[in-house]
XYZ file of C-alpha atoms in Angstrom:
617
model
C 12.047 9.984 33.573
C 9.830 6.903 33.977
C 6.617 8.877 33.415
C 8.163 10.626 30.406
C 9.064 7.302 28.776
C 5.568 5.934 29.339
C 4.041 9.118 27.877
C 6.265 8.912 24.774
C 5.382 5.234 24.427
C 1.620 5.908 24.473
C 1.959 8.738 21.941
C 4.078 6.540 19.676
C 1.445 3.798 19.854
C -1.217 6.218 18.702
C 0.959 7.460 15.824
C 1.993 3.964 14.791
C -1.555 2.668 15.093
C -2.899 5.370 12.796
C -0.011 4.832 10.411
C -0.811 1.121 10.339
C -4.201 2.001 8.938
C -2.547 3.228 5.745
C -0.306 0.246 5.062
C -2.552 -1.130 2.339
C -2.706 2.306 0.726
C 1.071 2.531 0.680
C 1.288 -0.794 -1.091
C -1.318 0.209 -3.657
C 0.498 3.431 -4.460
C 3.728 1.499 -4.884
C 2.000 -1.016 -7.157
C 0.686 1.811 -9.337
C 4.178 3.263 -9.643
C 5.795 -0.012 -10.679
C 5.965 -0.580 -14.382
C 5.405 -4.013 -15.838
C 8.732 -5.807 -15.649
C 10.182 -9.053 -16.849
C 9.643 -12.348 -15.103
C 11.836 -15.369 -14.567
C 9.827 -17.235 -17.218
C 10.084 -14.800 -20.128
C 13.801 -15.048 -20.691
C 15.240 -12.151 -18.718
C 19.013 -12.025 -18.703
C 20.561 -11.962 -15.248
C 22.220 -8.587 -15.104
C 22.549 -6.100 -12.322
C 20.912 -3.462 -14.514
C 17.630 -5.337 -14.960
C 14.908 -5.316 -12.333
C 12.489 -8.179 -11.907
C 9.025 -7.062 -10.857
C 6.558 -9.554 -9.438
C 3.398 -7.496 -9.576
C 0.758 -10.157 -10.105
C -2.053 -8.140 -8.545
C -4.370 -7.606 -11.495
C -6.407 -4.422 -11.477
C -9.636 -6.172 -10.499
C -7.820 -7.780 -7.566
C -6.528 -4.399 -6.492
C -9.998 -2.929 -6.475
C -11.207 -5.928 -4.509
C -8.424 -5.534 -1.983
C -9.203 -1.876 -1.491
C -12.962 -2.041 -1.759
C -14.873 -0.054 0.886
C -16.239 -3.262 2.394
C -12.847 -4.911 2.771
C -11.095 -1.773 3.951
C -13.640 -1.104 6.652
C -13.365 -4.702 7.836
C -9.596 -4.495 8.010
C -9.750 -1.273 10.010
C -12.902 -1.444 12.146
C -11.828 1.313 14.533
C -12.177 4.087 11.934
C -14.928 5.018 9.523
C -14.441 5.210 5.786
C -14.312 9.004 5.684
C -11.328 9.062 8.043
C -9.691 6.262 6.069
C -10.011 8.223 2.847
C -8.673 11.347 4.524
C -5.500 9.558 5.632
C -5.188 8.002 2.205
C -5.428 11.399 0.541
C -2.615 12.794 2.684
C -0.333 9.797 2.540
C 2.729 11.802 1.432
C 2.323 14.247 4.299
C 1.891 11.384 6.729
C 5.083 9.779 5.455
C 6.900 13.061 6.095
C 5.726 13.185 9.704
C 6.639 9.542 10.242
C 10.167 10.326 9.055
C 10.324 13.234 11.492
C 9.092 10.923 14.233
C 11.934 8.438 13.678
C 14.500 11.237 13.496
C 13.199 12.629 16.787
C 13.216 9.258 18.566
C 16.728 8.414 17.363
C 18.002 11.856 18.326
C 16.606 11.575 21.855
C 18.161 8.168 22.446
C 21.473 9.139 20.837
C 21.708 12.256 22.988
C 20.861 10.399 26.185
C 23.323 7.582 25.488
C 26.106 9.992 24.577
C 26.420 10.657 28.309
C 26.725 6.949 29.153
C 29.971 4.961 29.016
C 30.413 2.486 26.178
C 31.876 -0.830 27.321
C 32.852 -4.028 25.543
C 33.690 -7.476 26.849
C 37.226 -8.105 28.078
C 39.576 -10.378 26.141
C 42.509 -10.300 28.558
C 43.717 -13.834 29.377
C 41.038 -15.414 27.172
C 41.973 -19.063 26.613
C 43.005 -20.171 23.126
C 40.570 -23.065 23.528
C 37.697 -20.591 23.165
C 38.581 -20.020 19.520
C 38.363 -23.625 18.351
C 35.288 -24.236 16.153
C 32.910 -26.913 17.421
C 33.568 -29.422 14.638
C 37.332 -29.144 15.141
C 37.000 -29.347 18.928
C 34.970 -32.552 18.571
C 37.630 -34.018 16.295
C 40.459 -33.046 18.653
C 38.624 -34.549 21.633
C 38.177 -37.846 19.771
C 41.865 -37.848 18.815
C 42.916 -37.121 22.409
C 44.475 -33.799 21.344
C 42.042 -31.869 23.549
C 40.373 -32.824 26.815
C 36.661 -32.167 27.064
C 37.211 -31.102 30.676
C 39.724 -28.442 29.619
C 37.386 -27.100 26.953
C 34.335 -27.008 29.228
C 36.354 -25.445 32.054
C 37.601 -22.714 29.694
C 33.992 -21.851 28.837
C 32.841 -21.956 32.459
C 35.573 -19.505 33.429
C 34.815 -17.333 30.420
C 31.108 -17.300 31.287
C 31.857 -15.948 34.750
C 33.819 -13.065 33.242
C 31.606 -12.041 30.328
C 28.288 -12.521 32.086
C 29.137 -9.632 34.405
C 29.152 -7.431 31.299
C 26.445 -8.894 29.061
C 24.116 -10.679 31.547
C 23.246 -13.438 29.102
C 23.138 -16.464 31.424
C 20.177 -17.280 33.657
C 20.969 -20.865 34.809
C 24.270 -22.742 35.149
C 24.654 -26.443 34.566
C 26.525 -27.335 37.747
C 27.133 -30.830 36.381
C 28.839 -29.720 33.143
C 32.393 -30.310 34.371
C 31.532 -33.771 35.695
C 29.987 -34.687 32.351
C 33.132 -33.512 30.548
C 35.339 -35.601 32.839
C 33.109 -38.591 32.140
C 33.648 -38.063 28.400
C 37.414 -38.054 28.871
C 37.301 -41.252 30.925
C 35.196 -42.999 28.298
C 37.650 -41.994 25.590
C 40.617 -43.225 27.616
C 39.193 -46.741 27.553
C 38.260 -46.755 23.858
C 40.135 -48.373 21.036
C 41.036 -46.293 17.986
C 38.241 -47.953 16.026
C 35.640 -47.002 18.624
C 36.954 -43.435 18.700
C 36.541 -43.228 14.947
C 33.029 -44.624 15.269
C 32.175 -41.710 17.594
C 32.450 -39.355 14.621
C 29.284 -41.000 13.287
C 27.390 -41.932 16.446
C 28.305 -38.982 18.702
C 29.789 -36.282 16.459
C 29.627 -33.584 19.183
C 31.112 -35.735 21.946
C 32.384 -33.520 24.782
C 31.490 -30.203 23.082
C 29.650 -27.547 25.185
C 26.666 -25.428 24.138
C 23.875 -23.284 25.619
C 20.089 -23.275 25.339
C 17.470 -20.492 25.281
C 15.265 -20.190 28.372
C 11.984 -21.099 26.641
C 13.191 -24.501 25.419
C 12.359 -27.463 27.617
C 15.393 -29.306 28.987
C 15.080 -32.072 31.556
C 16.301 -30.930 34.953
C 16.214 -27.202 34.133
C 13.546 -24.574 34.768
C 11.855 -23.439 31.555
C 11.425 -19.920 32.934
C 10.978 -17.974 29.651
C 12.364 -15.146 31.844
C 8.793 -14.591 33.005
C 8.455 -13.257 36.547
C 5.822 -15.835 37.404
C 7.773 -18.809 35.993
C 11.239 -18.160 37.453
C 10.680 -20.538 40.378
C 8.776 -23.214 38.497
C 9.819 -26.842 39.033
C 12.455 -28.239 36.657
C 11.141 -29.665 33.418
C 10.467 -33.389 33.182
C 10.207 -33.328 29.386
C 12.676 -32.264 26.737
C 12.610 -30.754 23.263
C 13.544 -33.204 20.521
C 16.389 -31.019 19.258
C 17.958 -30.946 22.733
C 17.680 -34.721 23.033
C 19.396 -35.071 19.658
C 22.271 -32.816 20.709
C 22.753 -34.651 23.999
C 22.637 -38.016 22.247
C 25.306 -36.645 19.890
C 27.512 -36.151 22.958
C 27.174 -32.386 23.473
C 27.197 -30.909 26.989
C 24.876 -28.141 28.179
C 26.721 -25.238 29.813
C 23.615 -23.355 30.874
C 20.347 -21.661 30.002
C 20.336 -18.188 28.455
C 18.267 -15.047 28.927
C 15.429 -13.803 26.755
C 12.624 -11.204 26.935
C 9.466 -11.990 28.868
C 7.839 -14.939 27.048
C 10.037 -14.234 24.015
C 7.823 -11.496 22.575
C 10.337 -8.717 21.889
C 13.239 -7.909 19.592
C 15.399 -6.976 22.618
C 15.996 -8.305 26.128
C 15.170 -5.058 27.913
C 11.996 -5.971 29.838
C 12.644 -9.355 31.374
C 12.718 -11.023 34.776
C 16.241 -12.126 33.812
C 17.383 -8.501 33.535
C 18.690 -6.375 30.673
C 21.037 -8.195 28.283
C 23.817 -6.018 26.851
C 25.463 -6.044 23.454
C 29.126 -7.120 23.893
C 30.231 -4.620 21.224
C 28.676 -1.686 23.118
C 26.818 -2.252 26.384
C 24.606 0.778 25.724
C 22.962 -1.156 22.910
C 20.490 -4.019 22.800
C 21.382 -7.653 22.314
C 18.626 -8.322 19.837
C 15.951 -10.851 20.573
C 14.370 -12.876 21.468
C 17.370 -15.255 21.577
C 19.410 -12.379 22.993
C 21.252 -14.341 25.662
C 22.459 -16.785 23.032
C 23.575 -13.958 20.767
C 25.702 -12.158 23.348
C 27.281 -15.277 24.871
C 28.192 -16.884 21.553
C 29.641 -13.565 20.321
C 31.584 -13.108 23.592
C 33.018 -16.652 23.450
C 30.983 -17.519 26.530
C 29.389 -20.341 24.552
C 30.651 -22.338 21.602
C 27.232 -22.436 19.965
C 23.646 -21.910 21.038
C 20.132 -23.117 20.291
C 17.397 -20.505 19.987
C 14.064 -20.266 18.228
C 12.649 -17.915 15.643
C 9.057 -16.808 15.005
C 9.786 -13.324 13.664
C 13.574 -13.071 13.563
C 14.502 -14.239 17.052
C 17.591 -16.137 15.859
C 18.668 -13.836 13.028
C 18.225 -10.484 14.797
C 20.542 -11.248 17.759
C 22.946 -12.941 15.341
C 23.135 -9.716 13.311
C 23.382 -7.385 16.298
C 26.191 -9.420 17.858
C 28.100 -10.202 14.671
C 27.605 -13.978 14.425
C 25.699 -16.432 12.204
C 22.067 -17.400 12.809
C 20.011 -19.834 10.726
C 16.219 -20.077 10.521
C 15.322 -23.363 8.795
C 12.204 -24.072 6.726
C 8.862 -24.045 8.539
C 6.372 -24.541 5.679
C 4.937 -26.816 4.391
C 6.851 -28.895 6.957
C 9.561 -28.153 9.504
C 13.154 -29.053 8.694
C 13.815 -29.611 12.405
C 11.306 -30.464 15.172
C 9.646 -27.551 16.923
C 8.304 -29.290 20.027
C 9.472 -28.210 23.470
C 9.048 -24.435 23.094
C 7.038 -22.563 25.728
C 4.519 -21.014 25.509
C 3.075 -23.412 22.960
C 2.406 -21.177 19.953
C 2.071 -24.362 17.919
C -1.429 -24.838 19.343
C -2.544 -22.392 16.630
C -1.713 -23.609 13.131
C -0.776 -20.330 11.351
C 1.714 -19.516 14.114
C 3.241 -22.995 13.890
C 4.017 -22.279 10.239
C 6.277 -19.442 11.420
C 8.034 -20.946 14.451
C 11.243 -22.988 14.384
C 14.357 -23.836 16.353
C 17.668 -22.600 14.977
C 21.412 -22.520 15.734
C 23.541 -19.461 16.522
C 27.265 -19.954 15.856
C 30.501 -17.970 15.802
C 31.879 -20.083 12.994
C 29.869 -20.823 9.861
C 32.022 -23.914 9.383
C 30.146 -25.431 12.360
C 26.735 -25.194 10.699
C 26.931 -28.408 8.607
C 27.627 -30.582 11.655
C 25.162 -28.879 14.009
C 22.344 -28.801 11.454
C 22.875 -32.453 10.559
C 22.322 -33.326 14.228
C 19.308 -31.021 14.631
C 17.658 -32.258 11.434
C 18.714 -35.893 11.940
C 20.415 -35.953 8.546
C 23.644 -37.657 7.370
C 26.725 -35.763 8.529
C 27.625 -34.640 5.010
C 24.080 -33.524 4.128
C 24.779 -29.810 4.706
C 28.457 -29.848 3.664
C 27.873 -28.809 0.050
C 30.241 -26.083 -1.131
C 28.754 -23.031 -2.819
C 28.936 -23.567 -6.582
C 29.593 -20.114 -8.028
C 29.211 -21.417 -11.576
C 25.551 -22.259 -10.879
C 24.729 -19.528 -8.375
C 21.943 -17.129 -9.343
C 22.058 -14.115 -7.048
C 19.151 -11.717 -6.577
C 18.993 -8.740 -4.280
C 16.430 -6.437 -2.738
C 17.629 -3.246 -1.074
C 14.616 -2.287 0.995
C 10.899 -2.642 1.624
C 8.475 0.268 1.453
C 6.486 -0.057 4.673
C 5.369 3.228 6.200
C 5.377 2.304 9.873
C 8.893 0.822 9.743
C 12.047 2.884 9.848
C 13.654 3.636 6.489
C 16.789 1.690 5.632
C 19.887 3.544 6.832
C 22.587 4.363 4.299
C 25.161 2.116 5.938
C 22.848 -0.886 5.774
C 22.106 -0.149 2.104
C 25.811 0.175 1.362
C 26.500 -3.258 2.858
C 23.971 -4.821 0.490
C 25.636 -3.067 -2.433
C 29.092 -4.060 -1.212
C 28.184 -7.753 -1.142
C 26.461 -7.483 -4.523
C 29.496 -5.738 -6.052
C 31.832 -8.290 -4.491
C 30.141 -11.174 -6.278
C 29.946 -9.257 -9.543
C 33.501 -7.903 -9.642
C 35.411 -10.685 -7.896
C 33.506 -13.772 -9.023
C 31.612 -12.699 -12.148
C 28.275 -13.601 -10.576
C 25.747 -11.070 -11.827
C 23.272 -9.911 -9.207
C 19.752 -9.101 -10.354
C 17.576 -6.615 -8.501
C 14.031 -7.805 -7.811
C 10.802 -6.235 -6.652
C 7.998 -8.080 -4.866
C 5.143 -5.613 -4.262
C 3.387 -8.138 -2.032
C 6.373 -8.040 0.342
C 5.426 -4.477 1.217
C 2.223 -5.918 2.681
C 4.096 -7.939 5.276
C 1.865 -6.796 8.139
C -1.361 -7.682 6.333
C 0.075 -11.129 5.590
C 1.238 -11.480 9.188
C -2.299 -10.716 10.322
C -3.246 -14.277 9.358
C -1.268 -15.737 12.230
C -3.352 -14.743 15.236
C 0.019 -14.600 16.983
C -0.701 -11.798 19.474
C -4.421 -11.853 20.096
C -5.670 -8.618 21.624
C -7.214 -8.951 25.084
C -7.379 -5.282 25.987
C -8.545 -1.914 24.704
C -6.820 1.405 24.131
C -8.123 2.702 27.466
C -6.053 0.074 29.250
C -2.768 1.040 27.588
C -1.454 3.468 30.246
C -1.915 1.002 33.098
C -0.552 -1.915 31.075
C 2.464 0.125 29.976
C 3.236 1.003 33.601
C 2.869 -2.652 34.541
C 5.304 -3.726 31.825
C 7.749 -1.000 32.813
C 7.670 -2.171 36.436
C 8.573 -5.710 35.349
C 5.431 -7.213 36.890
C 3.514 -7.990 33.719
C 3.012 -11.017 31.506
C 3.166 -8.627 28.543
C 6.053 -6.838 26.869
C 5.826 -3.441 25.188
C 6.181 -5.150 21.819
C 3.369 -7.546 22.685
C 1.034 -4.634 23.392
C 1.901 -3.060 20.064
C 1.551 -6.297 18.129
C -1.898 -6.787 19.624
C -2.945 -3.299 18.551
C -1.624 -3.767 15.024
C -3.273 -7.133 14.751
C -6.632 -5.628 15.621
C -6.310 -3.862 12.247
C -4.746 -6.631 10.175
C -6.431 -9.856 11.280
C -9.085 -10.988 8.759
C -12.563 -10.528 10.179
C -14.466 -13.017 8.016
C -13.943 -15.952 5.673
C -13.824 -13.690 2.614
C -10.922 -11.699 4.013
C -9.192 -14.832 5.257
C -9.366 -16.492 1.862
C -8.166 -13.368 0.081
C -5.119 -12.732 2.278
C -4.208 -16.427 2.408
C -4.254 -16.452 -1.388
C -1.894 -13.463 -1.500
C 0.431 -15.150 0.967
C 0.604 -18.315 -1.120
C 1.085 -16.266 -4.287
C 4.111 -14.505 -2.800
C 5.487 -17.810 -1.532
C 5.158 -19.296 -5.032
C 6.766 -16.238 -6.636
C 9.794 -16.523 -4.368
C 10.227 -20.289 -4.705
C 9.803 -20.178 -8.488
C 12.372 -17.415 -8.790
C 15.036 -18.993 -6.591
C 14.693 -22.645 -7.530
C 17.574 -24.843 -6.367
C 20.497 -22.531 -7.167
C 19.091 -19.081 -6.400
C 19.703 -16.916 -3.335
C 18.062 -13.626 -2.389
C 20.240 -11.007 -0.659
C 18.559 -8.312 1.432
C 18.926 -6.378 4.714
C 18.221 -8.002 8.042
C 17.539 -4.817 10.027
C 17.129 -1.211 8.834
C 19.539 0.347 11.365
C 22.731 -0.353 13.304
C 22.181 -2.254 16.592
C 19.882 0.158 18.488
C 20.244 1.594 21.969
C 18.524 -0.051 24.914
C 14.796 0.614 25.430
C 14.198 2.127 21.991
C 12.295 -0.912 20.719
C 8.817 0.185 21.962
C 9.171 3.335 19.852
C 10.384 1.540 16.705
C 8.529 -1.780 16.994
C 7.982 -2.485 13.301
C 11.642 -2.623 12.245
C 11.371 -6.403 12.386
C 9.775 -6.532 8.914
C 12.888 -7.841 7.092
C 13.028 -10.986 9.212
C 9.334 -11.433 10.015
C 8.438 -11.634 6.332
C 10.261 -14.935 5.881
C 8.680 -16.465 8.954
C 5.346 -15.638 7.340
C 6.442 -17.330 4.107
C 8.128 -20.256 5.864
C 11.302 -20.349 3.760
C 14.823 -20.661 5.229
C 16.905 -17.579 6.001
C 20.326 -16.892 7.466
C 22.031 -13.901 9.083
C 25.650 -13.416 8.006
C 28.136 -10.907 9.502
C 29.969 -8.657 7.050
C 32.668 -6.980 9.106
C 32.116 -3.923 11.276
C 31.279 -0.276 10.787
C 34.140 2.199 10.578
C 31.939 4.824 12.207
C 30.667 2.843 15.207
C 32.736 -0.382 15.262
C 29.407 -2.223 15.491
C 28.619 -5.365 13.483
C 27.350 -5.139 9.931
C 25.388 -7.944 8.364
C 23.101 -9.163 5.619
C 20.394 -11.776 5.210
C 20.228 -14.520 2.598
C 17.043 -16.373 1.589
C 16.657 -19.640 -0.313
C 13.772 -21.716 -1.575
C 11.940 -24.107 0.724
C 14.054 -26.955 2.216
C 17.214 -25.568 0.613
C 19.173 -24.821 3.789
C 22.308 -26.395 2.337
C 22.805 -23.557 -0.164
C 22.464 -20.984 2.629
C 25.019 -22.832 4.742
C 27.311 -22.989 1.718
C 26.872 -19.244 1.231
C 27.586 -18.553 4.920
C 30.801 -20.585 4.782
C 31.857 -18.815 1.601
C 31.124 -15.408 3.126
C 33.083 -16.343 6.256
C 36.155 -17.147 4.169
C 35.705 -14.018 2.064
C 34.734 -11.376 4.630
C 36.258 -12.756 7.818
C 33.120 -13.825 9.682
C 32.920 -13.143 13.402
C 35.066 -10.326 14.802
C 35.801 -10.035 18.522
C 33.696 -7.363 20.246
C 35.911 -4.369 20.904
C 38.294 -5.272 18.077
C 38.443 -3.546 14.709
C 37.458 -5.613 11.699
C 40.175 -6.215 9.091
C 37.494 -6.868 6.492
C 37.072 -3.417 4.982
C 39.395 -0.914 3.423
C 37.687 2.483 3.708
C 34.400 0.585 4.066
C 34.353 -0.156 0.347
C 35.692 -3.589 -0.543
C 37.083 -6.655 1.210
C 40.858 -6.897 1.426
C 41.328 -10.565 2.359
C 44.006 -12.411 0.428
C 41.712 -15.260 -0.529
C 39.283 -13.000 -2.420
């Protein structure tokens, strides 16, 4: 079985690599098919029947982009004749790619049909586990809840759920003592001093968890890398962790992730496989997978992860919780220091990377983000103003090497769109950004996964990764191969692609402004089965795109599937430094659609999977 998986992996790399060579062609064909549409500046009415097209690639720019010189530089491993041959048979190639994805999904579905599906256990779960962080902090200050009781409830819960999901890699053995210390301090405080805590230490006595690649004093920053697991404890600390601790929060433990954080699943890691609490046969998402499963399982009240391609939003979606990626360009909303390895040493990658919170309750986001961003406590508490809201939506991206959007994911986008239109008279306008279909060419600017090997080394490297004794992950190998095609090879290419990236960024910011939100998918499929990610590595496009652009994005759960009882979710995008509108949207969606649903429980959100049935809608 091991040799078969490695063989399939190598074949899929070859197919995906050749398909990657036609990405620019796909985009050009799409551009040629798109008719000239209206723009935000020429007075378009905001109706769901009107499409906005942002095709600003003039014909001379198109010919420049696809000139023989530029094409051959983008794809140095093939000659122009082969390039033209693939371009000529693009439709046939698309057909075979579709067959490929059907085959891969069928193989994994068949194999997993023989495996038991398990969910986390909720028997005897303490009621304290279901108190949102901001309410828990208030109750602790008012002496209605002991920090020790809350922390103990989470410690006991962690022991139970970690046997199922395997999301924890290090315990904080001092957590209970720290909670008792909080209670003793409160016992000696006057009412005035307790009230002052709401401003000076707004998370006093509240527990949380931290991803394994974030530096925390006294803990090993292992990154779940085989060669770092026994490293000495860190003597330095990320700024965001210091801010949380100074706000009174208590670390419960450190959570699992893929090797070095370069994967969309935690399936090849020195910390072991991390399981989805809704179905243990399926992946947790990554790379903040440990945070995703523990927060969703009530093993942690909230978690801190990081996101360079979707690593907060993907596990949030796959586990049915909320995950926020703040702004990263032109500046970071929250500090990014303290992440290992230090991607920030290379500037384009630093424009993509950020810390971000994962929460069960969207109502906790204003408080947590105010601490992380060092803002006033009410800075992110703005309610969503439906009278000013301008809603745009995008159903899918046309990228050949990524899996096509599944019907259920498309239906969720339409459900949310219809909900705002029919229940709140907010018209949703469909938009098209042809440059978004070139996400991988734009990503090529980053130099994120520099290739240090050739195709001849793939079999041995794949075996090494499979054995768990490598510094690489399968995804890292594939990213390196793709980047060998997409990275600009000279200053002319660099300038051209950088210009396209800025043009798309400007298009998006100009469209959204202060009151606009873009709705789109977060992942093209339901949460996938374990170990499928090397065969479908490019499904990350919906999240990666907004790391490339640097704008804020949030993953929001929208109930669960009737067919699989797995989480459903969508992604919302705002203009740069406009996190408050996304948090307002997340809180509104939580009230409207129910938010987090316990793994193993059926969502009350949908009636026949068509419309929400909550009383408050």
